[in-house]
XYZ file of C-alpha atoms in Angstrom:
670
model
C 11.656 35.490 0.750
C 8.461 36.465 -1.982
C 6.717 33.020 -1.554
C 3.600 32.754 -3.860
C 1.133 29.438 -4.483
C -0.460 29.443 -7.560
C -1.793 26.964 -9.835
C 0.489 24.719 -11.824
C 1.356 26.047 -15.271
C 3.040 23.920 -18.010
C 6.509 25.429 -17.776
C 6.394 24.082 -14.211
C 6.999 20.381 -15.039
C 10.620 20.181 -15.461
C 11.297 22.319 -11.983
C 8.845 20.017 -9.977
C 10.698 17.016 -11.394
C 13.952 18.634 -10.180
C 12.325 19.249 -6.644
C 11.747 15.581 -6.347
C 14.761 14.172 -7.672
C 16.890 16.691 -5.237
C 15.251 14.895 -2.347
C 15.369 11.457 -1.208
C 11.964 11.622 0.960
C 10.351 13.042 -2.060
C 6.349 11.485 -2.021
C 6.571 9.713 -5.183
C 9.792 8.249 -5.801
C 10.907 6.521 -9.113
C 14.430 4.497 -9.493
C 16.259 7.048 -11.531
C 14.558 10.106 -10.973
C 11.874 11.428 -13.329
C 11.731 13.667 -15.948
C 9.615 17.016 -16.571
C 7.896 15.310 -19.591
C 6.951 12.144 -17.324
C 5.518 14.440 -14.547
C 3.569 16.382 -17.310
C 2.566 12.944 -19.071
C 1.397 11.823 -15.014
C -0.887 14.973 -13.944
C -2.768 13.981 -17.491
C -3.415 10.478 -16.700
C -4.478 11.034 -13.117
C -7.052 12.958 -14.284
C -5.969 16.100 -12.156
C -8.674 18.203 -10.406
C -6.154 20.683 -9.159
C -2.297 21.055 -8.691
C -1.121 24.055 -6.628
C 2.842 24.903 -6.700
C 4.578 27.204 -4.107
C 7.280 29.097 -5.664
C 9.966 31.365 -3.960
C 11.992 34.058 -5.960
C 11.234 31.872 -9.250
C 11.725 28.827 -7.871
C 9.414 25.716 -6.752
C 9.703 24.544 -3.296
C 6.324 22.836 -2.891
C 3.864 21.292 -4.384
C 0.031 19.700 -3.766
C -2.163 17.738 -5.813
C -5.718 16.835 -6.229
C -6.677 13.598 -8.313
C -9.383 11.305 -9.374
C -6.758 8.363 -9.455
C -3.486 7.707 -8.863
C -2.892 4.568 -10.452
C -2.592 2.829 -6.921
C -6.147 4.219 -5.924
C -9.637 5.498 -7.635
C -11.734 7.812 -5.985
C -15.370 7.700 -5.385
C -17.814 10.015 -6.587
C -17.282 13.546 -4.664
C -13.966 12.553 -3.568
C -10.521 13.453 -4.499
C -6.910 12.003 -3.706
C -4.472 14.339 -2.464
C -0.844 13.358 -3.573
C 2.302 14.860 -4.446
C 2.028 17.129 -1.528
C 5.739 17.743 -0.921
C 7.527 20.756 0.662
C 11.359 21.372 0.104
C 13.047 20.790 3.897
C 14.064 24.366 4.040
C 10.645 25.633 4.386
C 8.962 22.862 6.298
C 8.566 24.957 9.812
C 7.136 27.870 8.104
C 3.885 28.726 6.984
C 3.750 27.206 3.379
C 2.404 23.644 4.382
C -0.696 24.669 5.997
C -1.372 27.363 2.991
C -0.990 24.849 0.694
C -3.498 22.363 2.381
C -5.983 25.336 3.166
C -5.822 26.661 -0.363
C -6.430 23.048 -1.564
C -9.551 22.427 0.375
C -11.092 25.936 -0.024
C -10.761 24.674 -3.761
C -12.730 21.487 -2.855
C -15.668 23.482 -1.135
C -16.190 25.344 -4.519
C -15.703 22.413 -6.952
C -18.387 20.061 -5.411
C -15.709 17.401 -4.571
C -16.042 17.540 -0.765
C -14.332 14.487 0.469
C -10.376 14.611 0.436
C -8.355 11.111 0.810
C -4.455 11.043 1.388
C -2.081 8.553 2.699
C 1.055 9.258 4.936
C 3.835 7.350 6.510
C 2.616 7.005 10.200
C 6.734 6.814 10.941
C 6.981 10.648 9.589
C 5.248 11.683 12.931
C 5.520 15.126 12.012
C 3.342 14.562 8.704
C 0.887 12.549 10.414
C 0.214 15.044 13.085
C -0.202 17.579 10.843
C -2.719 15.854 9.203
C -4.642 15.138 12.155
C -4.343 18.486 13.564
C -6.111 19.681 10.157
C -9.210 17.513 10.448
C -8.080 14.127 8.834
C -9.519 10.918 10.410
C -9.002 7.135 9.945
C -11.871 5.273 8.491
C -10.554 2.053 7.029
C -6.790 0.612 7.845
C -5.440 1.938 10.701
C -1.577 0.269 10.277
C 0.698 0.783 7.059
C 0.089 -1.769 4.173
C 2.721 -2.925 1.560
C 3.452 0.924 0.570
C 4.175 1.930 3.861
C 1.373 4.322 4.316
C -2.163 4.356 6.073
C -4.972 6.275 4.620
C -6.791 9.233 6.295
C -10.022 10.919 5.149
C -11.020 14.704 5.910
C -14.751 15.799 5.484
C -14.543 19.308 6.370
C -15.344 20.460 2.828
C -18.426 18.127 2.702
C -19.415 19.742 6.465
C -19.092 23.272 5.312
C -21.032 22.700 2.029
C -23.638 20.856 3.531
C -24.470 23.588 6.321
C -23.154 26.768 4.570
C -26.808 27.543 3.382
C -28.139 27.567 6.932
C -25.403 29.532 8.782
C -25.967 32.785 10.332
C -24.253 35.981 8.537
C -21.990 35.948 11.887
C -20.795 32.460 11.673
C -20.622 32.803 7.643
C -18.048 35.900 8.474
C -15.861 34.095 11.078
C -15.542 31.386 8.311
C -14.598 33.672 5.768
C -11.850 35.025 8.052
C -9.959 31.568 8.519
C -6.520 31.011 6.988
C -5.689 27.851 8.234
C -7.459 24.408 9.257
C -5.236 23.785 11.973
C -6.861 26.358 14.237
C -10.599 24.924 13.311
C -10.578 21.296 14.265
C -10.801 19.821 17.565
C -7.508 18.261 18.577
C -7.084 14.799 17.484
C -4.420 12.084 19.060
C -1.825 10.666 16.682
C -2.771 7.160 17.632
C -3.279 4.840 14.801
C -6.616 3.558 15.380
C -9.756 4.222 13.698
C -12.200 7.368 14.117
C -15.242 5.663 13.351
C -18.348 5.178 15.418
C -21.203 3.190 14.994
C -24.270 4.889 15.631
C -27.718 3.595 15.178
C -25.937 1.113 12.935
C -24.308 3.616 10.949
C -20.372 4.133 10.708
C -19.782 7.845 11.764
C -17.010 10.277 12.657
C -17.469 12.905 14.500
C -16.210 16.791 13.843
C -15.946 19.763 16.108
C -15.150 23.060 13.833
C -14.352 26.314 15.952
C -15.566 29.234 13.585
C -14.660 32.364 15.917
C -16.744 32.404 18.606
C -19.016 29.679 17.058
C -18.661 25.968 17.509
C -20.076 23.629 14.503
C -20.351 19.827 15.819
C -21.066 17.475 13.162
C -21.388 13.534 12.443
C -20.841 12.322 8.970
C -21.820 8.987 7.653
C -18.880 7.978 5.908
C -20.197 4.944 3.818
C -23.028 7.585 2.247
C -20.447 10.037 2.215
C -22.849 12.792 3.756
C -23.316 14.395 6.810
C -25.976 12.902 8.842
C -26.575 15.564 11.740
C -24.926 19.285 12.800
C -25.847 22.054 15.115
C -24.089 25.224 15.605
C -23.748 26.872 19.035
C -23.046 30.465 19.846
C -20.895 32.147 22.294
C -23.371 32.175 24.632
C -23.960 28.622 24.584
C -27.410 28.274 22.677
C -27.226 26.205 19.903
C -29.568 24.797 17.216
C -29.916 22.143 14.355
C -28.582 22.835 11.131
C -30.516 22.218 8.191
C -28.602 19.814 5.490
C -28.366 20.285 1.792
C -27.467 16.731 0.535
C -24.221 16.547 -1.555
C -24.369 16.834 -5.230
C -23.571 13.061 -5.810
C -24.598 9.645 -5.216
C -21.958 6.965 -3.924
C -22.619 3.750 -5.304
C -22.788 0.992 -2.770
C -21.224 -2.465 -3.422
C -23.490 -5.192 -3.925
C -21.466 -7.796 -2.281
C -22.250 -10.422 -4.763
C -20.172 -13.508 -4.948
C -17.957 -13.653 -7.683
C -18.281 -15.728 -10.773
C -16.288 -18.549 -10.695
C -14.703 -21.007 -13.547
C -11.954 -23.246 -13.642
C -9.936 -25.615 -15.951
C -6.321 -26.990 -15.947
C -5.275 -26.515 -12.438
C -6.568 -22.724 -12.739
C -9.406 -21.152 -11.317
C -10.879 -17.738 -12.139
C -12.811 -15.399 -10.304
C -14.577 -12.152 -11.540
C -15.372 -9.577 -9.130
C -19.330 -8.991 -9.746
C -18.818 -5.152 -7.927
C -15.954 -3.938 -10.010
C -14.765 -6.498 -12.396
C -11.579 -7.374 -11.070
C -10.308 -10.959 -12.581
C -8.203 -13.131 -10.073
C -6.670 -16.388 -11.389
C -5.715 -18.873 -8.830
C -3.123 -21.585 -9.329
C -3.192 -24.985 -7.683
C -0.171 -24.929 -5.230
C 0.656 -21.107 -5.055
C -0.670 -19.118 -2.044
C -2.986 -16.456 -3.511
C -3.304 -15.436 -6.957
C -0.940 -15.601 -9.521
C -2.712 -13.118 -11.787
C -4.912 -10.047 -11.130
C -6.357 -7.853 -13.834
C -8.480 -4.685 -13.031
C -11.466 -3.572 -15.217
C -10.869 -0.880 -17.570
C -13.947 1.049 -17.093
C -16.455 2.722 -19.374
C -15.096 6.346 -18.450
C -11.370 6.271 -19.788
C -11.024 8.897 -16.896
C -12.136 6.815 -14.159
C -10.104 3.647 -14.241
C -9.315 1.177 -11.579
C -6.367 1.546 -9.824
C -4.506 -1.803 -9.012
C -5.119 -1.185 -5.065
C -8.716 -0.067 -5.306
C -11.493 0.355 -7.676
C -14.756 1.837 -7.391
C -18.166 -0.435 -7.530
C -19.665 -0.378 -10.997
C -22.795 -1.297 -12.384
C -22.090 -4.672 -14.447
C -24.156 -7.410 -16.143
C -22.646 -10.831 -15.962
C -23.577 -13.620 -18.263
C -22.231 -17.041 -18.810
C -20.368 -18.043 -21.762
C -18.718 -21.188 -23.079
C -15.521 -21.537 -20.979
C -16.195 -18.212 -18.893
C -18.187 -15.068 -18.353
C -19.259 -12.004 -20.499
C -19.032 -8.704 -18.489
C -20.934 -5.609 -19.605
C -20.873 -1.975 -18.150
C -22.965 1.064 -19.636
C -22.395 4.862 -19.067
C -25.275 6.327 -21.086
C -24.623 5.702 -24.718
C -21.357 4.077 -24.082
C -20.646 0.754 -23.420
C -17.887 -2.019 -22.716
C -18.115 -5.596 -22.904
C -15.282 -7.610 -21.778
C -15.342 -11.617 -22.367
C -13.202 -13.550 -20.204
C -12.488 -17.172 -20.681
C -10.314 -20.024 -20.024
C -8.688 -22.739 -21.976
C -5.666 -24.745 -22.137
C -3.846 -22.573 -19.878
C -4.828 -19.489 -21.731
C -6.566 -16.339 -20.196
C -8.585 -14.742 -22.956
C -9.796 -11.178 -22.351
C -11.811 -9.800 -25.187
C -13.077 -6.276 -25.160
C -15.621 -4.448 -27.578
C -16.571 -0.843 -26.792
C -18.614 2.080 -28.330
C -15.512 4.623 -26.947
C -12.097 3.647 -25.825
C -12.225 3.040 -22.334
C -9.619 3.565 -19.440
C -6.450 1.224 -18.761
C -6.074 -1.619 -17.152
C -3.518 -2.700 -14.303
C -2.371 -6.511 -14.263
C -0.284 -7.691 -11.511
C 1.698 -10.970 -11.455
C 1.079 -12.971 -8.212
C 4.473 -14.957 -8.340
C 6.607 -13.747 -5.606
C 9.479 -15.819 -6.145
C 11.386 -16.630 -9.235
C 12.876 -14.747 -11.991
C 11.165 -12.264 -14.636
C 12.360 -11.681 -18.386
C 11.633 -9.228 -21.274
C 12.219 -10.803 -24.665
C 15.755 -12.415 -25.105
C 16.759 -10.529 -22.298
C 19.072 -12.034 -19.307
C 16.260 -13.186 -16.442
C 16.237 -11.038 -13.400
C 15.442 -12.057 -9.945
C 11.937 -10.952 -8.960
C 11.906 -7.772 -6.679
C 11.120 -3.927 -7.203
C 14.146 -2.258 -8.675
C 15.543 -5.182 -10.369
C 15.265 -5.888 -13.992
C 12.812 -3.089 -14.510
C 12.658 0.465 -13.449
C 10.310 0.828 -10.378
C 8.049 3.469 -11.493
C 5.067 2.424 -8.831
C 4.443 5.917 -7.697
C 4.679 7.843 -11.069
C 3.147 5.416 -13.380
C 4.261 7.712 -16.629
C 8.008 6.628 -15.704
C 7.122 3.080 -16.460
C 9.383 1.500 -18.926
C 7.564 0.512 -22.359
C 7.608 -3.080 -23.581
C 7.971 -3.479 -27.426
C 5.109 -5.029 -29.169
C 6.274 -8.382 -30.786
C 8.423 -9.094 -27.194
C 7.293 -11.647 -24.920
C 7.228 -10.829 -20.601
C 7.837 -13.924 -18.892
C 7.605 -14.893 -15.121
C 9.017 -18.358 -13.941
C 7.883 -19.186 -10.030
C 8.452 -22.483 -8.382
C 5.256 -23.919 -9.514
C 3.886 -21.720 -12.469
C 5.311 -20.113 -15.542
C 3.198 -16.687 -16.726
C 3.831 -15.340 -19.848
C 2.568 -12.317 -21.629
C 3.023 -11.980 -25.609
C 3.047 -8.175 -25.850
C 0.998 -7.103 -29.057
C -0.756 -3.830 -27.615
C 0.177 -0.968 -25.861
C 1.778 -2.411 -22.323
C 4.109 -0.493 -19.812
C 6.093 -1.854 -16.993
C 5.355 -0.526 -13.759
C 7.997 -2.773 -11.826
C 8.628 -6.370 -12.597
C 5.185 -7.844 -11.229
C 2.975 -4.836 -12.431
C 1.838 -3.918 -15.855
C -0.308 -1.420 -17.590
C -2.169 -2.391 -20.535
C -4.216 -0.023 -23.154
C -7.006 -1.402 -24.948
C -6.191 -1.161 -28.906
C -9.020 -2.493 -31.150
C -8.054 -4.614 -34.043
C -10.012 -4.687 -37.752
C -12.823 -6.177 -36.214
C -13.166 -3.881 -33.390
C -12.417 -6.333 -30.655
C -9.209 -5.777 -28.518
C -7.669 -8.871 -27.211
C -5.378 -9.496 -24.520
C -3.626 -13.316 -23.860
C -2.296 -14.336 -20.493
C -0.550 -17.826 -20.734
C -0.058 -20.230 -17.425
C 2.384 -23.379 -17.602
C 2.991 -25.611 -14.671
C 6.600 -24.855 -13.768
C 9.187 -27.344 -12.417
C 11.775 -25.557 -10.222
C 13.450 -27.403 -7.595
C 13.105 -26.975 -3.698
C 16.307 -26.295 -2.241
C 17.389 -28.246 0.692
C 18.759 -27.132 4.443
C 22.482 -26.130 3.844
C 24.892 -26.939 6.566
C 26.703 -24.023 8.303
C 29.664 -23.703 10.832
C 27.870 -22.274 13.900
C 29.391 -19.347 16.069
C 31.304 -20.499 19.053
C 29.978 -18.903 22.672
C 27.440 -19.114 24.925
C 23.951 -18.277 23.258
C 21.716 -15.559 25.551
C 18.244 -14.476 24.448
C 16.322 -11.765 26.634
C 12.547 -11.181 25.935
C 10.730 -8.685 27.589
C 6.922 -8.017 27.708
C 6.916 -4.344 27.850
C 8.643 -4.440 24.187
C 6.460 -7.686 23.252
C 9.328 -9.454 21.815
C 13.543 -10.119 22.115
C 15.404 -7.429 23.055
C 18.715 -8.960 22.903
C 19.891 -12.149 21.262
C 23.712 -12.920 21.235
C 25.937 -16.000 20.079
C 29.183 -15.582 21.368
C 30.323 -12.107 21.155
C 28.036 -11.468 18.078
C 25.085 -9.360 18.657
C 22.361 -10.824 16.346
C 19.431 -8.417 16.782
C 19.120 -4.408 16.663
C 16.515 -2.847 19.128
C 16.137 0.390 20.982
C 14.528 -1.001 23.993
C 13.578 0.552 26.285
C 12.828 3.138 23.757
C 10.467 3.291 20.660
C 11.521 4.482 17.523
C 10.464 4.485 13.917
C 11.848 1.581 11.778
C 11.182 2.043 8.180
C 7.020 2.877 7.954
C 6.621 0.894 11.571
C 6.517 4.098 13.973
C 6.584 1.748 17.361
C 9.495 -0.573 16.799
C 10.917 -1.338 20.500
C 11.960 -5.286 20.189
C 14.585 -7.250 17.674
C 12.127 -9.625 17.286
C 8.553 -9.874 17.256
C 5.151 -11.496 15.850
C 2.210 -9.429 14.514
C -1.330 -10.709 12.888
C -1.159 -9.029 9.079
C -3.097 -8.704 6.175
C -2.132 -11.239 3.200
C 0.766 -10.839 1.385
C -1.002 -10.870 -1.729
C -4.096 -8.636 -0.550
C -4.719 -6.114 -3.461
C -5.994 -3.240 -1.065
C -3.197 -3.545 1.375
C -0.508 -6.297 0.959
C 1.546 -7.270 4.200
C 1.983 -4.642 6.485
C 5.287 -3.467 8.539
C 4.921 -5.056 11.870
C 3.100 -2.107 13.912
C 1.607 -3.747 17.282
C -0.952 -2.376 19.311
C 0.103 -0.341 22.129
C -2.201 -3.109 24.301
C 0.045 -4.872 26.995
C 1.952 -8.541 26.505
C 2.359 -11.083 29.289
C 5.185 -13.277 29.867
C 4.276 -16.858 29.880
C 7.773 -18.150 30.926
C 11.302 -16.549 30.105
C 11.391 -17.488 26.522
C 7.419 -16.980 25.555
C 4.926 -14.121 25.345
C 1.449 -13.539 24.921
C -0.798 -10.871 23.379
C -4.470 -11.321 24.902
C -5.569 -8.592 22.939
C -4.648 -9.633 19.666
C -4.902 -13.491 20.919
C -1.214 -13.899 19.543
C 1.761 -15.711 21.181
C 5.577 -17.147 20.742
C 7.593 -19.391 22.314
C 11.358 -19.755 21.603
C 13.442 -23.046 21.950
C 17.101 -22.223 22.268
C 19.274 -25.333 22.886
C 22.414 -24.468 24.413
C 24.431 -26.062 21.642
C 24.331 -23.022 19.030
C 24.563 -25.830 16.338
C 21.122 -26.279 16.833
C 18.948 -23.680 15.564
C 16.894 -21.295 17.516
C 12.977 -22.502 16.886
C 10.267 -19.946 17.231
C 6.688 -21.529 17.452
C 3.801 -18.976 16.963
C 0.277 -19.619 18.082
C -2.908 -17.179 16.626
C -5.805 -19.296 16.696
C -8.315 -15.994 16.327
C -5.887 -14.475 13.109
C -7.373 -15.180 9.890
C -4.970 -14.059 7.180
C -0.984 -13.682 7.806
C 1.150 -14.456 11.089
C 4.536 -12.735 10.615
C 7.751 -13.336 12.663
C 9.761 -9.921 12.109
C 13.359 -9.499 12.615
C 15.711 -6.408 13.056
C 19.124 -7.866 12.305
C 22.070 -5.855 13.463
C 23.227 -4.978 10.192
C 24.780 -1.947 8.590
C 22.446 -0.179 6.419
C 23.495 -1.646 3.327
C 24.575 -5.367 3.707
C 25.069 -8.903 1.529
C 22.542 -11.048 1.500
C 21.883 -14.609 0.108
C 18.710 -16.120 -0.734
C 16.638 -19.106 -1.984
C 14.116 -17.982 -4.638
C 12.195 -20.874 -6.465
C 14.929 -22.873 -5.611
C 17.492 -20.975 -7.016
C 20.444 -19.611 -4.996
C 21.088 -15.618 -5.366
C 23.701 -13.492 -3.948
C 22.959 -9.781 -3.500
C 23.398 -6.375 -1.752
C 20.101 -5.088 0.164
C 21.047 -1.779 -1.680
C 19.932 -3.306 -5.404
C 15.681 -3.836 -4.397
C 13.358 -2.305 -2.448
C 11.346 -5.688 -1.424
C 11.928 -9.206 -2.723
C 10.383 -12.984 -1.321
C 12.659 -15.977 -0.802
C 11.975 -19.156 0.544
C 14.953 -18.896 2.984
C 17.290 -16.163 3.477
C 21.063 -15.587 5.024
C 21.886 -12.099 6.109
C 25.482 -10.685 6.867
C 25.349 -9.104 10.167
C 27.886 -6.395 11.206
C 30.672 -8.485 12.652
C 30.773 -10.924 9.260
C 28.468 -13.694 10.714
C 25.440 -14.547 8.949
C 21.786 -14.990 10.462
C 19.945 -17.674 8.576
C 16.220 -17.863 8.568
C 14.067 -20.600 7.100
C 10.981 -22.467 7.671
C 11.061 -25.111 10.151
C 9.252 -27.302 7.631
C 11.362 -26.627 4.688
C 8.855 -28.338 2.064
C 6.325 -25.340 3.024
C 5.406 -23.382 -0.255
C 3.275 -20.814 1.825
C 5.885 -20.231 4.254
C 7.768 -17.166 2.688
C 10.295 -14.131 3.975
C 10.221 -10.920 2.767
C 13.034 -8.443 2.875
C 12.542 -4.498 2.902
C 15.668 -2.543 2.829
C 15.243 0.858 4.458
C 16.825 4.032 5.724
C 16.731 2.511 9.348
C 18.344 -0.823 8.310
C 16.962 -4.140 6.992
C 13.721 -5.826 7.826
C 12.860 -9.345 7.499
C 9.254 -11.042 7.674
C 8.523 -14.537 8.098
C 5.292 -14.889 6.900
C 3.021 -17.796 7.179
C -0.801 -18.473 6.389
C -2.767 -18.336 9.767
C -4.539 -21.240 11.544
C -1.432 -23.707 10.445
C 1.778 -24.528 11.660
C 3.704 -21.610 12.350
C 7.497 -22.470 13.147
C 10.470 -20.741 12.375
C 14.365 -22.043 12.587
C 16.888 -19.111 13.075
C 20.839 -19.919 13.210
C 23.830 -17.660 13.402
C 26.825 -18.797 11.127
C 30.143 -18.172 10.426
C 29.915 -18.521 6.712
C 26.819 -18.165 4.329
C 24.945 -21.096 2.890
C 26.820 -22.692 0.510
């Protein structure tokens, strides 16, 4: 084996695309795979800082990239986002993984970008433990969001650059002899909890680095992105404080100003005063129906659809809306946002072409259609190629066509006149092309919908006794049988990974989650804490730490549904009843989406939302899930096919009635 790690070369793009396409567990999946040209374009659009490839006998076997943005997220000053970290399975037990990571961090120390951010699937315990072993810490969300990942930060480059000038020659020599950070950092556990400690009102994380016989301890202010204090200790136990060098950048703190709001015709618009994000709220819809990011004065620093950095913006009221201005030296971008007669107008004038805009349609149920095409059910992978991990692979919408989303309560139409790419069926990338008068104009139209609400279908129950078993150690239902039908899957008494949840033990359980429409994360994966739950009675459990409880009502007559009532008085966003039905890996499902019945197979989508769901179980019977109140517009069900099986999440807003009906029948609903 002649393994070489080197910087990316233009001719590598095809080989890297082939590497990703060969392996389903690659870090940037795209429906149908990607081409070399799409990979090349992606590296350019991400404003790549550095991209390493590992080559064995002329064949690319691993990659590691450092980016200023990824489409999903945008790095703050002094940060880089690690992504496309992938090693072919045959090489994962060797030195290649550590070498890629170490060489990337060494480049960061030299470049002046000193904080590394990355995301990892916590159910991939090998990768998660590796990142923890090389000094990655959790400073934000500690459970996976909708994309299945948690975010980690690594501050070792920042620490080393901050103290290097005051290190003794012996310490510098020890530092120069390092070949892997895995032997440098003090071991951290692999629990999904925050590493932040509040010291004197400052959010900090602590490091202990072994540099030969020396020990370097440091405390980092994570809000400022700067080292707060550091000490070096020698082999004889003596120590001294180190003189710190401030990082060569300044992080702009959010001003936390109230959004600018205006409303008309059942719609309300909120403009974020920190990052310029536009949110459109509509009567009768849970969460925004539309979100549009600010394009940024710097074309190489656009906001991502999940996150954007704070900016120095000026907001001034205009008739029917607001004017937003950003200045970057001599350059300027001015955006005027107005709402009239159901049309959101976004007009941009600029001295130099700004960055791209990401727009998210918040209609979760219903259909999407492009031009004269047949409408497709809203869901990733249906109707539009899902390119959310590699934006450059998105589908181009030709000028002159209309993009239309139809939900139960609202319809949204985007007339395409400027460059538009469909990342997936609810996510657009839009460029700004100025007209003859120097203004780029975007239009989005909103109309009230009239889709029917589906009723409750009568079904024939399964014969036989109903047996349900709860266990406080699993925090949920571990067994449910209707006659001979096994309804749920559960590994109890063991704990396993299921999808992106590393702590699956029950077949039915309840968690508090971030909102399903939250821009930064979206709905999670049902990861429960390790805190103990209590059995209140044979069909009722309570988690004192989470302050979440649920109770089952299970009539002996199987024609009557099992009712699950959830109590979560301290939860502020969403309460979710999670189910892992006893199904094959892929199974037929029947759903009610915005009042329309759809028959699908779970292999056809990556995620979809519905008002009611029926899932075919392994023995051919069907599990039906619906809100106890069928008229509830805010209670929705998410379906996520995974390599572990089908995950069902029944989501309701917190602090209202949260109750669900579950029924097992011999046939699907009519």
